[in-house]
Amino acid sequence: MRAVGPRAGRGPVVGLPVVSEIEIRVRRFDAPESQALIRAALADLGARYGGSGDETPVDAAEFEPPAGTFLVAYLDGQPVGCGGWRSHGDDGETAELKRMYTAPAARGRGVARAVLAAVEHSARDQGRKRMILECGDKQPEAIAMYTSAGYERIPNFGFYQDAPGCLSYGRPL
């Protein structure tokens, strides 16, 4: 797009957001770039809640299609976010969202929403009809994103279901 008008030729307007294309790729859960983002996610959770951040048992094989998928988001070729889903329950209809994370430098640029949409699309493509997730009450930005994306509180489930501050959400796909 060519600049026209009184600012033509004077460079970018300071204060306007820079729009970057977010690229999302399927990656193995145990791939080095996936693991680097997961370590950062766990460090963030550890800072909020203490300990290692999350003791939930997770096996990389759970994120292999058709039982699950793991995705990494890139901005300008750099991995900046991740998220995945794994099957939950025996009916083959429910997917559990796991390891959603966006690097601090990339926050506010739509990465998490793009990853969430891609994770939901992947789960839907594998026949899942519902997405559920577990998070804690010290993650207000995550809670705000999930509720604005149509997630509603459900009975707690999973590893932390009886822990203080555990919040579980779900929505139909």
mmCIF file of C-alpha atoms in Angstrom:
data_model
loop_
_atom_site.group_PDB
_atom_site.id
_atom_site.type_symbol
_atom_site.label_atom_id
_atom_site.label_comp_id
_atom_site.label_asym_id
_atom_site.label_seq_id
_atom_site.Cartn_x
_atom_site.Cartn_y
_atom_site.Cartn_z
ATOM 1 C CA MET A 1 0.000 0.000 0.000
ATOM 2 C CA ARG A 2 1.389 3.391 -0.972
ATOM 3 C CA ALA A 3 1.207 6.306 1.494
ATOM 4 C CA VAL A 4 -0.683 9.396 0.305
ATOM 5 C CA GLY A 5 -1.584 12.701 1.925
ATOM 6 C CA PRO A 6 0.335 14.985 4.272
ATOM 7 C CA ARG A 7 2.407 12.165 5.854
ATOM 8 C CA ALA A 8 3.463 10.603 2.533
ATOM 9 C CA GLY A 9 7.141 9.829 2.563
ATOM 10 C CA ARG A 10 7.597 10.599 6.277
ATOM 11 C CA GLY A 11 7.735 6.999 7.571
ATOM 12 C CA PRO A 12 5.388 5.108 9.861
ATOM 13 C CA VAL A 13 2.966 6.817 12.192
ATOM 14 C CA VAL A 14 4.216 6.273 15.743
ATOM 15 C CA GLY A 15 1.703 4.615 18.039
ATOM 16 C CA LEU A 16 -0.112 2.581 15.408
ATOM 17 C CA PRO A 17 0.044 -1.184 15.861
ATOM 18 C CA VAL A 18 2.416 -3.136 13.681
ATOM 19 C CA VAL A 19 0.558 -5.952 11.978
ATOM 20 C CA SER A 20 2.480 -9.176 11.551
ATOM 21 C CA GLU A 21 1.254 -12.344 9.983
ATOM 22 C CA ILE A 22 0.870 -15.189 12.457
ATOM 23 C CA GLU A 23 1.827 -18.564 11.039
ATOM 24 C CA ILE A 24 0.669 -21.684 12.859
ATOM 25 C CA ARG A 25 2.277 -25.062 12.214
ATOM 26 C CA VAL A 26 1.647 -28.547 13.530
ATOM 27 C CA ARG A 27 4.655 -29.634 15.570
ATOM 28 C CA ARG A 28 5.429 -32.620 17.712
ATOM 29 C CA PHE A 29 4.879 -31.986 21.402
ATOM 30 C CA ASP A 30 8.435 -33.161 22.082
ATOM 31 C CA ALA A 31 10.064 -31.075 19.304
ATOM 32 C CA PRO A 32 12.745 -28.657 20.592
ATOM 33 C CA GLU A 33 10.793 -25.475 19.774
ATOM 34 C CA SER A 34 7.615 -26.915 21.332
ATOM 35 C CA GLN A 35 9.536 -27.865 24.461
ATOM 36 C CA ALA A 36 11.144 -24.423 24.718
ATOM 37 C CA LEU A 37 7.699 -22.789 24.682
ATOM 38 C CA ILE A 38 6.318 -25.354 27.137
ATOM 39 C CA ARG A 39 9.220 -24.678 29.535
ATOM 40 C CA ALA A 40 8.424 -20.959 29.308
ATOM 41 C CA ALA A 41 4.743 -21.684 29.955
ATOM 42 C CA LEU A 42 5.584 -23.777 33.011
ATOM 43 C CA ALA A 43 7.932 -21.061 34.298
ATOM 44 C CA ASP A 44 5.104 -18.525 33.929
ATOM 45 C CA LEU A 45 2.728 -20.814 35.822
ATOM 46 C CA GLY A 46 5.399 -21.440 38.462
ATOM 47 C CA ALA A 47 5.755 -17.690 39.012
ATOM 48 C CA ARG A 48 1.988 -17.412 39.469
ATOM 49 C CA TYR A 49 1.324 -20.531 41.539
ATOM 50 C CA GLY A 50 4.709 -21.724 42.821
ATOM 51 C CA GLY A 51 6.456 -25.012 42.270
ATOM 52 C CA SER A 52 7.041 -26.339 38.775
ATOM 53 C CA GLY A 53 3.921 -24.616 37.443
ATOM 54 C CA ASP A 54 1.912 -27.702 36.512
ATOM 55 C CA GLU A 55 2.221 -31.282 37.703
ATOM 56 C CA THR A 56 -0.482 -32.624 35.379
ATOM 57 C CA PRO A 57 0.749 -35.850 33.769
ATOM 58 C CA VAL A 58 1.285 -35.226 30.060
ATOM 59 C CA ASP A 59 2.676 -37.655 27.496
ATOM 60 C CA ALA A 60 3.888 -36.427 24.102
ATOM 61 C CA ALA A 61 2.079 -39.361 22.450
ATOM 62 C CA GLU A 62 -1.261 -37.864 23.575
ATOM 63 C CA PHE A 63 -0.733 -35.059 21.060
ATOM 64 C CA GLU A 64 -0.318 -37.301 18.015
ATOM 65 C CA PRO A 65 -3.205 -37.347 15.517
ATOM 66 C CA PRO A 66 -5.897 -38.553 15.584
ATOM 67 C CA ALA A 67 -5.860 -38.500 19.420
ATOM 68 C CA GLY A 68 -4.522 -34.945 19.626
ATOM 69 C CA THR A 69 -2.416 -32.258 17.977
ATOM 70 C CA PHE A 70 0.150 -29.718 19.090
ATOM 71 C CA LEU A 71 0.595 -26.369 17.339
ATOM 72 C CA VAL A 72 3.269 -23.681 17.406
ATOM 73 C CA ALA A 73 2.650 -20.068 16.365
ATOM 74 C CA TYR A 74 5.328 -18.005 14.634
ATOM 75 C CA LEU A 75 5.708 -14.268 14.144
ATOM 76 C CA ASP A 76 8.382 -13.202 11.692
ATOM 77 C CA GLY A 77 9.663 -16.780 11.648
ATOM 78 C CA GLN A 78 10.167 -16.975 15.426
ATOM 79 C CA PRO A 79 8.177 -19.383 17.647
ATOM 80 C CA VAL A 80 6.100 -17.227 19.999
ATOM 81 C CA GLY A 81 3.152 -19.318 21.121
ATOM 82 C CA CYS A 82 1.757 -22.792 21.403
ATOM 83 C CA GLY A 83 -1.211 -24.900 22.348
ATOM 84 C CA GLY A 84 -2.597 -28.315 21.746
ATOM 85 C CA TRP A 85 -5.379 -30.710 22.450
ATOM 86 C CA ARG A 86 -5.586 -34.285 23.604
ATOM 87 C CA SER A 87 -8.521 -36.649 23.778
ATOM 88 C CA HIS A 88 -10.473 -36.613 27.007
ATOM 89 C CA GLY A 89 -12.782 -39.381 28.144
ATOM 90 C CA ASP A 90 -13.864 -42.510 26.319
ATOM 91 C CA ASP A 91 -16.583 -41.154 24.023
ATOM 92 C CA GLY A 92 -14.205 -39.721 21.408
ATOM 93 C CA GLU A 93 -16.143 -36.455 21.408
ATOM 94 C CA THR A 94 -14.220 -34.348 23.911
ATOM 95 C CA ALA A 95 -10.856 -32.636 23.489
ATOM 96 C CA GLU A 96 -8.859 -31.091 26.328
ATOM 97 C CA LEU A 97 -6.919 -27.898 25.633
ATOM 98 C CA LYS A 98 -3.370 -28.033 27.010
ATOM 99 C CA ARG A 99 -0.227 -25.917 27.154
ATOM 100 C CA MET A 100 -1.602 -22.661 25.744
ATOM 101 C CA TYR A 101 1.110 -20.032 25.947
ATOM 102 C CA THR A 102 2.214 -16.807 24.288
ATOM 103 C CA ALA A 103 5.673 -15.321 24.845
ATOM 104 C CA PRO A 104 5.489 -11.950 26.656
ATOM 105 C CA ALA A 105 6.971 -10.026 23.691
ATOM 106 C CA ALA A 106 4.185 -11.318 21.424
ATOM 107 C CA ARG A 107 1.235 -10.729 23.749
ATOM 108 C CA GLY A 108 -1.520 -8.414 22.595
ATOM 109 C CA ARG A 109 -0.966 -9.317 18.939
ATOM 110 C CA GLY A 110 -3.650 -11.986 18.538
ATOM 111 C CA VAL A 111 -1.353 -14.991 18.890
ATOM 112 C CA ALA A 112 -3.344 -16.752 21.615
ATOM 113 C CA ARG A 113 -6.649 -16.263 19.810
ATOM 114 C CA ALA A 114 -5.135 -17.570 16.573
ATOM 115 C CA VAL A 115 -3.721 -20.627 18.349
ATOM 116 C CA LEU A 116 -7.017 -21.259 20.141
ATOM 117 C CA ALA A 117 -8.943 -21.096 16.857
ATOM 118 C CA ALA A 118 -6.455 -23.446 15.175
ATOM 119 C CA VAL A 119 -6.584 -25.915 18.081
ATOM 120 C CA GLU A 120 -10.391 -25.901 17.979
ATOM 121 C CA HIS A 121 -10.370 -26.400 14.203
ATOM 122 C CA SER A 122 -7.956 -29.328 14.522
ATOM 123 C CA ALA A 123 -10.055 -31.013 17.206
ATOM 124 C CA ARG A 124 -13.241 -30.491 15.193
ATOM 125 C CA ASP A 125 -11.541 -32.012 12.131
ATOM 126 C CA GLN A 126 -10.766 -35.104 14.214
ATOM 127 C CA GLY A 127 -14.423 -35.483 15.188
ATOM 128 C CA ARG A 128 -14.396 -33.801 18.574
ATOM 129 C CA LYS A 129 -17.583 -31.980 19.474
ATOM 130 C CA ARG A 130 -16.509 -30.251 22.680
ATOM 131 C CA MET A 131 -13.392 -28.555 24.063
ATOM 132 C CA ILE A 132 -12.660 -28.388 27.780
ATOM 133 C CA LEU A 133 -9.828 -26.787 29.710
ATOM 134 C CA GLU A 134 -8.524 -26.347 33.204
ATOM 135 C CA CYS A 135 -6.795 -23.188 34.415
ATOM 136 C CA GLY A 136 -6.291 -21.291 37.629
ATOM 137 C CA ASP A 137 -7.687 -18.128 39.102
ATOM 138 C CA LYS A 138 -4.308 -16.356 38.833
ATOM 139 C CA GLN A 139 -4.553 -16.251 35.032
ATOM 140 C CA PRO A 140 -7.010 -13.383 34.451
ATOM 141 C CA GLU A 141 -5.882 -12.739 30.869
ATOM 142 C CA ALA A 142 -6.473 -16.390 29.934
ATOM 143 C CA ILE A 143 -9.854 -16.437 31.658
ATOM 144 C CA ALA A 144 -10.889 -13.267 29.825
ATOM 145 C CA MET A 145 -9.853 -14.731 26.468
ATOM 146 C CA TYR A 146 -11.615 -18.047 27.039
ATOM 147 C CA THR A 147 -14.867 -16.458 28.210
ATOM 148 C CA SER A 148 -14.843 -13.990 25.317
ATOM 149 C CA ALA A 149 -14.374 -16.974 22.977
ATOM 150 C CA GLY A 150 -17.552 -18.584 24.308
ATOM 151 C CA TYR A 151 -16.185 -20.847 27.038
ATOM 152 C CA GLU A 152 -18.373 -21.273 30.100
ATOM 153 C CA ARG A 153 -17.634 -22.645 33.557
ATOM 154 C CA ILE A 154 -18.093 -26.389 33.906
ATOM 155 C CA PRO A 155 -17.587 -28.692 36.892
ATOM 156 C CA ASN A 156 -13.896 -28.997 37.688
ATOM 157 C CA PHE A 157 -12.093 -31.998 36.246
ATOM 158 C CA GLY A 158 -8.568 -33.243 35.878
ATOM 159 C CA PHE A 159 -5.462 -33.248 37.999
ATOM 160 C CA TYR A 160 -6.288 -30.038 39.886
ATOM 161 C CA GLN A 161 -10.062 -30.472 40.172
ATOM 162 C CA ASP A 162 -9.999 -30.282 43.975
ATOM 163 C CA ALA A 163 -7.296 -27.627 44.236
ATOM 164 C CA PRO A 164 -8.208 -24.134 45.467
ATOM 165 C CA GLY A 165 -8.457 -21.702 42.575
ATOM 166 C CA CYS A 166 -9.019 -24.361 39.911
ATOM 167 C CA LEU A 167 -11.381 -23.191 37.179
ATOM 168 C CA SER A 168 -12.642 -25.429 34.387
ATOM 169 C CA TYR A 169 -14.314 -24.260 31.192
ATOM 170 C CA GLY A 170 -15.862 -25.827 28.133
ATOM 171 C CA ARG A 171 -17.676 -25.074 24.933
ATOM 172 C CA PRO A 172 -19.153 -26.944 22.006
ATOM 173 C CA LEU A 173 -17.088 -27.026 18.853
#
